Tab-separated table of N, CA, C and O in Angstrom:
chain	number	residue	atom	x	y	z
A	226	MET	N	160.677	-42.868	-31.620
A	226	MET	CA	161.627	-42.845	-30.813
A	226	MET	C	162.233	-41.548	-30.470
A	226	MET	O	162.316	-40.797	-29.322
A	227	MET	N	162.467	-40.919	-31.706
A	227	MET	CA	163.083	-39.444	-31.612
A	227	MET	C	161.911	-38.647	-31.137
A	227	MET	O	162.142	-37.734	-30.486
A	228	ASP	N	160.699	-38.654	-31.560
A	228	ASP	CA	159.758	-38.002	-31.011
A	228	ASP	C	159.483	-37.959	-29.490
A	228	ASP	O	159.381	-37.168	-28.629
A	229	ALA	N	159.601	-39.194	-28.736
A	229	ALA	CA	159.675	-39.508	-27.471
A	229	ALA	C	160.386	-38.752	-26.664
A	229	ALA	O	160.478	-38.218	-25.694
A	230	LEU	N	162.010	-38.838	-27.146
A	230	LEU	CA	163.170	-38.108	-26.685
A	230	LEU	C	162.797	-36.810	-26.684
A	230	LEU	O	162.974	-36.088	-25.752
A	231	LEU	N	162.236	-36.182	-27.734
A	231	LEU	CA	162.167	-34.631	-28.011
A	231	LEU	C	160.808	-34.429	-26.708
A	231	LEU	O	161.002	-33.658	-26.073
A	232	LEU	N	159.792	-35.074	-26.780
A	232	LEU	CA	158.603	-34.798	-25.909
A	232	LEU	C	159.374	-34.700	-24.422
A	232	LEU	O	159.221	-33.895	-23.621
A	233	SER	N	160.285	-35.762	-24.207
A	233	SER	CA	160.866	-35.900	-22.583
A	233	SER	C	161.653	-34.910	-22.626
A	233	SER	O	161.853	-34.264	-21.491
A	234	LEU	N	162.494	-34.355	-23.480
A	234	LEU	CA	163.358	-33.217	-23.079
A	234	LEU	C	162.501	-32.046	-22.897
A	234	LEU	O	162.883	-31.230	-22.191
A	235	GLY	N	161.672	-31.696	-23.696
A	235	GLY	CA	160.755	-30.571	-23.532
A	235	GLY	C	160.139	-30.434	-22.436
A	235	GLY	O	160.042	-29.415	-21.815
A	236	SER	N	159.617	-31.679	-21.873
A	236	SER	CA	158.825	-31.770	-20.643
A	236	SER	C	160.183	-31.368	-19.506
A	236	SER	O	159.702	-30.739	-18.307
A	237	MET	N	161.417	-31.899	-19.758
A	237	MET	CA	162.264	-31.458	-18.829
A	237	MET	C	162.581	-30.287	-18.770
A	237	MET	O	162.662	-29.320	-17.609
A	238	ASN	N	162.551	-29.621	-19.851
A	238	ASN	CA	162.839	-28.291	-19.796
A	238	ASN	C	161.759	-27.344	-19.154
A	238	ASN	O	162.116	-26.212	-18.505
A	239	SER	N	160.416	-27.604	-19.474
A	239	SER	CA	159.439	-27.115	-18.686
A	239	SER	C	159.641	-27.161	-17.243
A	239	SER	O	159.225	-26.117	-16.372
A	240	LYS	N	159.875	-28.280	-16.794
A	240	LYS	CA	160.055	-28.605	-15.225
A	240	LYS	C	161.012	-27.675	-14.567
A	240	LYS	O	161.096	-27.210	-13.428
A	241	MET	N	162.183	-27.506	-15.485
A	241	MET	CA	163.218	-26.655	-15.047
A	241	MET	C	162.948	-25.371	-14.777
A	241	MET	O	163.266	-24.431	-14.113
A	242	ARG	N	162.046	-25.005	-16.043
A	242	ARG	CA	161.800	-23.440	-15.955
A	242	ARG	C	160.903	-23.167	-14.663
A	242	ARG	O	160.937	-22.134	-14.038
A	243	LEU	N	160.037	-23.806	-14.380
A	243	LEU	CA	159.022	-24.199	-13.207
A	243	LEU	C	159.865	-24.002	-11.955
A	243	LEU	O	159.459	-23.216	-11.135
A	244	LEU	N	161.011	-24.909	-11.720
A	244	LEU	CA	161.718	-24.712	-10.490
A	244	LEU	C	162.485	-23.337	-10.489
A	244	LEU	O	162.632	-22.880	-9.423
A	245	GLY	N	163.078	-22.937	-11.641
A	245	GLY	CA	163.629	-21.680	-11.766
A	245	GLY	C	162.878	-20.608	-11.109
A	245	GLY	O	163.026	-19.569	-10.399
A	246	GLN	N	161.372	-20.441	-11.552
A	246	GLN	CA	160.311	-19.555	-11.172
A	246	GLN	C	159.920	-19.903	-9.595
A	246	GLN	O	159.889	-18.837	-8.896
A	247	ALA	N	159.965	-20.854	-9.253
A	247	ALA	CA	159.837	-21.227	-7.878
A	247	ALA	C	160.484	-20.663	-6.874
A	247	ALA	O	160.597	-19.887	-5.844
A	248	GLY	N	162.184	-20.731	-7.330
A	248	GLY	CA	163.035	-20.341	-6.661
A	248	GLY	C	162.947	-18.716	-6.543
A	248	GLY	O	163.433	-18.217	-5.473
A	249	PHE	N	162.750	-18.203	-7.793
A	249	PHE	CA	162.564	-16.487	-7.864
A	249	PHE	C	161.609	-16.213	-6.975
A	249	PHE	O	161.763	-15.212	-5.888
A	250	ILE	N	160.400	-16.858	-6.786
A	250	ILE	CA	159.129	-16.530	-5.959
A	250	ILE	C	159.809	-16.809	-4.443
A	250	ILE	O	159.521	-15.603	-3.590
A	251	ILE	N	160.473	-17.718	-4.120
A	251	ILE	CA	160.796	-18.271	-2.780
A	251	ILE	C	161.783	-17.198	-2.199
A	251	ILE	O	161.581	-16.586	-1.196
A	252	THR	N	162.680	-16.568	-3.073
A	252	THR	CA	163.766	-15.694	-2.844
A	252	THR	C	163.087	-14.319	-2.447
A	252	THR	O	163.430	-13.385	-1.546
A	253	LYS	N	161.956	-14.012	-3.446
A	253	LYS	CA	161.093	-12.960	-3.093
A	253	LYS	C	160.412	-12.746	-1.876
A	253	LYS	O	160.410	-11.731	-1.130
A	254	ILE	N	159.839	-13.987	-1.540
A	254	ILE	CA	159.006	-13.938	-0.315
A	254	ILE	C	159.980	-13.842	0.917
A	254	ILE	O	159.840	-13.052	1.996
A	255	GLU	N	161.135	-14.218	0.814
A	255	GLU	CA	162.384	-14.136	1.803
A	255	GLU	C	162.603	-12.694	2.237
A	255	GLU	O	162.852	-12.199	3.198
A	256	LYS	N	162.987	-11.951	1.033
A	256	LYS	CA	163.143	-10.611	1.184
A	256	LYS	C	162.075	-10.106	1.731
A	256	LYS	O	162.449	-8.977	2.762
A	257	LEU	N	160.761	-10.288	1.390
A	257	LEU	CA	160.104	-9.487	2.145
A	257	LEU	C	159.799	-9.839	3.744
A	257	LEU	O	159.768	-8.949	4.377
A	258	ILE	N	159.814	-10.908	3.931
A	258	ILE	CA	160.078	-11.318	5.418
A	258	ILE	C	161.178	-10.736	6.166
A	258	ILE	O	160.977	-10.170	7.386
A	259	TYR	N	162.472	-10.740	5.689
A	259	TYR	CA	163.439	-10.223	6.176
A	259	TYR	C	163.263	-8.428	6.426
A	259	TYR	O	163.583	-7.945	7.144
A	260	ASP	N	162.344	-7.720	5.474
A	260	ASP	CA	162.144	-6.513	5.532
A	260	ASP	C	161.007	-6.089	6.346
A	260	ASP	O	160.683	-4.750	6.438
A	261	THR	N	160.382	-6.958	6.994
A	261	THR	CA	159.099	-6.634	7.813
A	261	THR	C	159.704	-6.317	9.243
A	261	THR	O	160.893	-6.640	9.990
A	262	THR	N	159.593	-5.011	9.572
A	262	THR	CA	159.974	-4.458	10.908
A	262	THR	C	158.853	-4.290	12.038
A	262	THR	O	159.001	-3.582	13.110
A	263	PHE	N	157.868	-5.076	11.856
A	263	PHE	CA	156.490	-4.925	12.775
A	263	PHE	C	156.967	-5.552	14.069
A	263	PHE	O	157.484	-6.551	14.075
A	264	ASP	N	156.600	-4.553	15.013
A	264	ASP	CA	156.727	-4.940	16.513
A	264	ASP	C	155.458	-5.219	17.137
A	264	ASP	O	154.728	-4.370	17.123
A	265	LEU	N	155.443	-6.072	17.493
A	265	LEU	CA	154.147	-6.767	18.128
A	265	LEU	C	153.720	-6.017	19.237
A	265	LEU	O	152.520	-5.640	19.622
A	266	LYS	N	154.571	-5.690	20.221
A	266	LYS	CA	154.361	-4.788	21.369
A	266	LYS	C	153.895	-3.526	21.017
A	266	LYS	O	152.828	-3.074	21.902
A	267	THR	N	154.466	-2.808	20.195
A	267	THR	CA	154.031	-1.276	19.862
A	267	THR	C	153.000	-1.089	18.794
A	267	THR	O	152.452	-0.161	18.511
A	268	GLY	N	152.876	-2.112	18.164
A	268	GLY	CA	152.040	-2.168	16.755
A	268	GLY	C	152.512	-1.309	15.750
A	268	GLY	O	151.703	-0.942	15.033
A	269	GLN	N	153.759	-1.052	15.637
A	269	GLN	CA	154.254	-0.288	14.581
A	269	GLN	C	155.355	-0.828	14.083
A	269	GLN	O	155.860	-1.961	14.431
A	270	GLY	N	155.621	-0.638	12.813
A	270	GLY	CA	156.676	-1.030	11.713
A	270	GLY	C	155.822	-1.455	10.418
A	270	GLY	O	154.867	-1.358	10.005
A	271	ARG	N	156.756	-1.972	9.437
A	271	ARG	CA	156.561	-2.444	8.289
A	271	ARG	C	155.866	-3.633	8.319
A	271	ARG	O	156.506	-4.641	8.881
A	272	VAL	N	154.819	-3.987	7.543
A	272	VAL	CA	154.170	-5.248	7.257
A	272	VAL	C	154.143	-5.885	5.811
A	272	VAL	O	154.489	-4.947	5.004
A	273	ILE	N	154.015	-7.109	5.570
A	273	ILE	CA	153.591	-7.538	4.165
A	273	ILE	C	152.196	-7.445	3.892
A	273	ILE	O	151.607	-7.910	4.758
A	274	THR	N	151.653	-6.814	2.965
A	274	THR	CA	150.241	-6.915	2.734
A	274	THR	C	149.729	-7.588	1.260
A	274	THR	O	150.657	-7.961	0.534
A	275	ASN	N	148.603	-8.316	1.428
A	275	ASN	CA	148.223	-8.634	0.238
A	275	ASN	C	147.027	-7.461	-0.295
A	275	ASN	O	146.201	-7.318	0.569
A	276	THR	N	147.121	-7.213	-1.591
A	276	THR	CA	146.390	-6.182	-2.041
A	276	THR	C	145.436	-6.778	-3.217
A	276	THR	O	145.635	-7.298	-4.285
A	277	SER	N	143.866	-6.534	-3.191
A	277	SER	CA	143.095	-6.981	-4.045
A	277	SER	C	142.640	-5.545	-4.817
A	277	SER	O	142.394	-4.372	-4.023
A	278	ILE	N	142.460	-5.678	-6.029
A	278	ILE	CA	141.723	-4.550	-6.672
A	278	ILE	C	140.404	-4.970	-7.107
A	278	ILE	O	140.113	-6.000	-7.868
A	279	ILE	N	139.337	-4.131	-6.902
A	279	ILE	CA	138.055	-4.802	-6.882
A	279	ILE	C	137.174	-3.503	-7.979
A	279	ILE	O	137.640	-2.318	-7.734
A	280	ASP	N	136.158	-3.760	-8.392
A	280	ASP	CA	135.207	-2.586	-8.938
A	280	ASP	C	134.775	-1.897	-7.943
A	280	ASP	O	134.207	-2.550	-6.828
A	281	LYS	N	134.587	-0.600	-8.034
A	281	LYS	CA	134.075	0.120	-7.046
A	281	LYS	C	132.459	-0.257	-6.670
A	281	LYS	O	131.927	-0.211	-5.533
A	282	ASP	N	131.654	-0.630	-7.583
A	282	ASP	CA	130.454	-1.330	-7.442
A	282	ASP	C	130.194	-2.214	-6.433
A	282	ASP	O	129.265	-2.698	-5.898
A	283	ASP	N	131.347	-3.129	-6.473
A	283	ASP	CA	131.463	-4.238	-5.682
A	283	ASP	C	132.079	-4.076	-4.039
A	283	ASP	O	132.165	-4.890	-3.247
A	284	PHE	N	132.617	-2.795	-3.814
A	284	PHE	CA	133.045	-2.275	-2.718
A	284	PHE	C	132.294	-2.747	-1.288
A	284	PHE	O	132.674	-3.424	-0.386
A	285	ASP	N	130.950	-2.425	-1.123
A	285	ASP	CA	130.047	-2.437	-0.123
A	285	ASP	C	130.022	-4.009	0.284
A	285	ASP	O	130.304	-4.559	1.317
A	286	ARG	N	129.791	-4.834	-0.739
A	286	ARG	CA	129.527	-6.361	-0.574
A	286	ARG	C	130.897	-6.877	-0.183
A	286	ARG	O	131.039	-7.783	0.737
A	287	THR	N	131.979	-6.358	-0.725
A	287	THR	CA	133.293	-6.964	-0.404
A	287	THR	C	133.747	-6.569	1.192
A	287	THR	O	134.206	-7.531	1.699
A	288	MET	N	133.337	-5.416	1.625
A	288	MET	CA	133.618	-4.873	3.071
A	288	MET	C	132.705	-5.943	3.824
A	288	MET	O	133.111	-6.093	4.901
A	289	GLU	N	131.488	-6.228	3.494
A	289	GLU	CA	130.608	-7.011	4.259
A	289	GLU	C	131.479	-8.366	4.634
A	289	GLU	O	131.350	-8.763	5.731
A	290	ILE	N	131.915	-9.043	3.500
A	290	ILE	CA	132.537	-10.428	3.741
A	290	ILE	C	133.814	-10.120	4.124
A	290	ILE	O	134.085	-11.087	5.278
A	291	LEU	N	134.712	-9.084	4.144
A	291	LEU	CA	135.933	-9.064	4.827
A	291	LEU	C	135.289	-8.690	6.504
A	291	LEU	O	136.263	-9.329	7.400
A	292	SER	N	134.244	-8.037	6.589
A	292	SER	CA	133.940	-7.750	8.191
A	292	SER	C	133.522	-9.214	8.676
A	292	SER	O	134.077	-9.437	9.969
A	293	ASP	N	133.046	-9.940	7.832
A	293	ASP	CA	132.804	-11.317	8.552
A	293	ASP	C	133.927	-12.242	8.678
A	293	ASP	O	134.003	-12.935	9.868
A	294	VAL	N	134.813	-12.240	8.023
A	294	VAL	CA	136.339	-12.542	8.073
A	294	VAL	C	136.796	-12.223	9.329
A	294	VAL	O	137.363	-13.375	9.886
A	295	VAL	N	136.984	-11.015	9.370
A	295	VAL	CA	137.674	-10.381	10.725
A	295	VAL	C	136.923	-10.796	11.724
A	295	VAL	O	137.632	-11.323	13.047
A	296	ASN	N	135.740	-10.509	11.774
A	296	ASN	CA	134.954	-10.778	12.995
A	296	ASN	C	134.781	-12.206	13.606
A	296	ASN	O	134.720	-12.412	14.832
A	297	ASN	N	135.084	-13.177	12.745
A	297	ASN	CA	135.034	-14.629	13.006
A	297	ASN	C	136.511	-15.122	13.345
A	297	ASN	O	136.589	-16.465	13.301
A	298	GLY	N	137.609	-14.376	13.234
A	298	GLY	CA	138.751	-14.812	13.808
A	298	GLY	C	139.784	-15.358	12.461
A	298	GLY	O	140.566	-15.974	12.865
A	299	PHE	N	139.358	-14.954	11.298
A	299	PHE	CA	140.172	-15.785	10.242
A	299	PHE	C	141.190	-14.771	9.486
A	299	PHE	O	141.699	-15.347	8.720
A	300	SER	N	141.239	-13.528	10.193
A	300	SER	CA	142.209	-12.741	9.799
A	300	SER	C	143.302	-12.694	10.410
A	300	SER	O	143.148	-12.627	11.896
A	301	ILE	N	144.570	-12.221	9.941
A	301	ILE	CA	145.617	-12.143	10.724
A	301	ILE	C	145.721	-10.712	11.771
A	301	ILE	O	146.046	-10.604	12.847
A	302	SER	N	144.930	-9.772	11.048
A	302	SER	CA	144.830	-8.499	11.567
A	302	SER	C	143.403	-8.011	11.215
A	302	SER	O	143.137	-8.082	10.077
A	303	PRO	N	142.895	-7.034	12.097
A	303	PRO	CA	141.784	-6.394	11.957
A	303	PRO	C	141.740	-5.261	10.728
A	303	PRO	O	141.115	-4.808	10.632
A	304	TYR	N	142.914	-4.864	10.685
A	304	TYR	CA	143.155	-3.474	9.916
A	304	TYR	C	143.037	-3.746	8.369
A	304	TYR	O	143.747	-4.673	7.756
A	305	ILE	N	142.461	-2.856	7.704
A	305	ILE	CA	142.284	-3.010	6.155
A	305	ILE	C	142.537	-1.764	5.812
A	305	ILE	O	142.022	-0.650	6.222
A	306	LYS	N	143.488	-1.503	4.647
A	306	LYS	CA	143.618	-0.512	3.981
A	306	LYS	C	142.890	-0.183	2.927
A	306	LYS	O	142.933	-1.033	1.863
A	307	ILE	N	142.105	0.996	2.587
A	307	ILE	CA	141.517	1.351	1.300
A	307	ILE	C	142.324	2.088	0.545
A	307	ILE	O	142.720	3.208	0.899
A	308	ILE	N	142.470	1.711	-0.781
A	308	ILE	CA	143.154	2.683	-1.638
A	308	ILE	C	142.286	3.166	-2.679
A	308	ILE	O	141.611	2.419	-3.576
A	309	ASP	N	142.344	4.410	-2.630
A	309	ASP	CA	141.480	5.044	-3.753
A	309	ASP	C	141.800	4.808	-5.164
A	309	ASP	O	142.916	4.759	-5.505
A	310	GLU	N	140.693	4.904	-5.993
A	310	GLU	CA	141.224	5.040	-7.511
A	310	GLU	C	141.995	6.213	-7.812
A	310	GLU	O	142.242	6.997	-7.200
A	311	ASP	N	142.995	5.807	-8.934
A	311	ASP	CA	143.868	6.816	-9.677
A	311	ASP	C	144.948	6.992	-8.546
A	311	ASP	O	145.995	7.902	-8.783
A	312	THR	N	145.323	6.216	-7.547
A	312	THR	CA	146.301	6.198	-6.594
A	312	THR	C	147.628	5.425	-7.582
A	312	THR	O	147.075	4.380	-7.645
A	313	VAL	N	148.598	5.903	-7.404
A	313	VAL	CA	149.829	5.156	-7.961
A	313	VAL	C	151.026	5.400	-6.822
A	313	VAL	O	151.297	6.200	-6.350
A	314	THR	N	151.435	3.931	-7.056
A	314	THR	CA	152.654	3.824	-6.173
A	314	THR	C	153.823	3.139	-6.802
A	314	THR	O	153.584	3.214	-7.875
A	315	SER	N	154.840	2.917	-6.309
A	315	SER	CA	156.124	2.326	-6.922
A	315	SER	C	155.688	0.922	-7.528
A	315	SER	O	156.142	0.622	-8.553
A	316	ASP	N	154.815	0.350	-6.832
A	316	ASP	CA	154.271	-1.040	-7.512
A	316	ASP	C	152.837	-1.340	-7.642
A	316	ASP	O	152.415	-2.447	-7.630
A	317	LEU	N	151.918	-0.125	-7.594
A	317	LEU	CA	150.556	-0.360	-7.809
A	317	LEU	C	150.162	1.037	-8.422
A	317	LEU	O	150.521	1.962	-8.062
A	318	LYS	N	149.157	0.470	-9.254
A	318	LYS	CA	148.152	1.730	-9.873
A	318	LYS	C	146.734	1.454	-9.730
A	318	LYS	O	146.437	0.201	-10.295
A	319	ILE	N	145.859	2.066	-9.132
A	319	ILE	CA	144.406	1.643	-8.997
A	319	ILE	C	143.846	2.684	-10.187
A	319	ILE	O	143.658	3.962	-10.048
A	320	GLN	N	143.235	1.783	-11.360
A	320	GLN	CA	142.452	2.274	-12.290
A	320	GLN	C	141.380	2.967	-11.664
A	320	GLN	O	140.823	2.666	-10.843
A	321	PRO	N	140.962	4.053	-12.745
A	321	PRO	CA	139.360	4.750	-12.388
A	321	PRO	C	138.358	3.688	-12.413
A	321	PRO	O	138.241	2.761	-13.128
A	322	GLY	N	137.445	3.832	-11.378
A	322	GLY	CA	136.318	2.666	-11.165
A	322	GLY	C	136.672	1.548	-10.464
A	322	GLY	O	136.020	0.785	-10.269
A	323	LYS	N	137.928	1.597	-9.848
A	323	LYS	CA	138.589	0.475	-8.813
A	323	LYS	C	138.954	0.870	-7.686
A	323	LYS	O	139.109	2.145	-7.590
A	324	VAL	N	138.957	-0.038	-6.664
A	324	VAL	CA	139.332	0.230	-5.186
A	324	VAL	C	140.380	-0.937	-5.029
A	324	VAL	O	140.178	-1.872	-5.378
A	325	GLY	N	141.312	-0.376	-4.342
A	325	GLY	CA	142.349	-1.388	-3.708
A	325	GLY	C	142.048	-1.340	-2.137
A	325	GLY	O	141.822	-0.681	-1.486
A	326	ILE	N	142.442	-2.846	-1.884
A	326	ILE	CA	141.949	-3.090	-0.536
A	326	ILE	C	143.154	-3.891	0.103
A	326	ILE	O	143.616	-5.246	-0.629
A	327	ALA	N	143.684	-3.522	1.026
A	327	ALA	CA	145.225	-4.085	1.486
A	327	ALA	C	144.905	-4.917	2.880
A	327	ALA	O	144.294	-4.053	3.807
A	328	THR	N	145.268	-5.985	2.924
A	328	THR	CA	145.071	-6.813	4.367
A	328	THR	C	146.546	-7.087	4.587
A	328	THR	O	147.213	-7.414	3.758
A	329	MET	N	146.734	-7.331	5.994
A	329	MET	CA	148.078	-8.012	6.377
A	329	MET	C	148.162	-9.455	5.865
A	329	MET	O	147.354	-10.404	6.061
A	330	CYS	N	149.528	-9.679	5.404
A	330	CYS	CA	149.604	-11.013	4.990
A	330	CYS	C	150.251	-11.966	5.919
A	330	CYS	O	151.057	-11.500	7.081
A	331	SER	N	149.900	-13.227	6.064
A	331	SER	CA	150.376	-14.158	7.301
A	331	SER	C	151.749	-14.270	7.371
A	331	SER	O	152.376	-14.557	8.474
A	332	ILE	N	152.508	-14.085	6.040
A	332	ILE	CA	154.028	-14.131	6.276
A	332	ILE	C	154.703	-13.129	6.959
A	332	ILE	O	155.640	-13.082	7.141
A	333	THR	N	153.850	-12.065	7.272
A	333	THR	CA	154.390	-10.912	8.138
A	333	THR	C	154.904	-11.573	9.770
A	333	THR	O	156.052	-11.228	9.984
A	334	ILE	N	154.091	-12.714	9.778
A	334	ILE	CA	154.504	-13.068	11.465
A	334	ILE	C	155.637	-13.824	10.897
A	334	ILE	O	156.518	-13.819	12.172
A	335	ASP	N	156.157	-14.601	9.856
A	335	ASP	CA	157.435	-15.091	9.935
A	335	ASP	C	158.607	-14.235	9.918
A	335	ASP	O	159.511	-14.805	10.463
A	336	GLY	N	158.247	-12.957	9.725
A	336	GLY	CA	159.309	-11.922	9.834
A	336	GLY	C	159.389	-11.504	11.120
A	336	GLY	O	160.167	-10.806	11.759
A	337	TYR	N	158.443	-11.864	12.096
A	337	TYR	CA	158.521	-11.296	13.506
A	337	TYR	C	159.617	-12.000	14.295
A	337	TYR	O	160.332	-12.626	14.474
């Protein structure tokens, strides 16, 4: 009986931790949305991006796939930013032999 109680309390503790993490993530997403300044009419402003880091050897094939995605209307925006190796920003570091690819995130539209 005590084992079942401990297991139940442990399970509840895990669920509470997950809820706390989910709340943190939602808060972070909301901040990103509020910080969006993109103006649809001018095409100017800050947007939210998803950044993938890939091996340089996979770059050509990845761009072929992204081109198909954009050309078939599955992308929020046709614009893609390529981030060279050894680039360091406040929240990103592209290691040697890697390339960063940034695409517009769909939650940018929520901020509009």
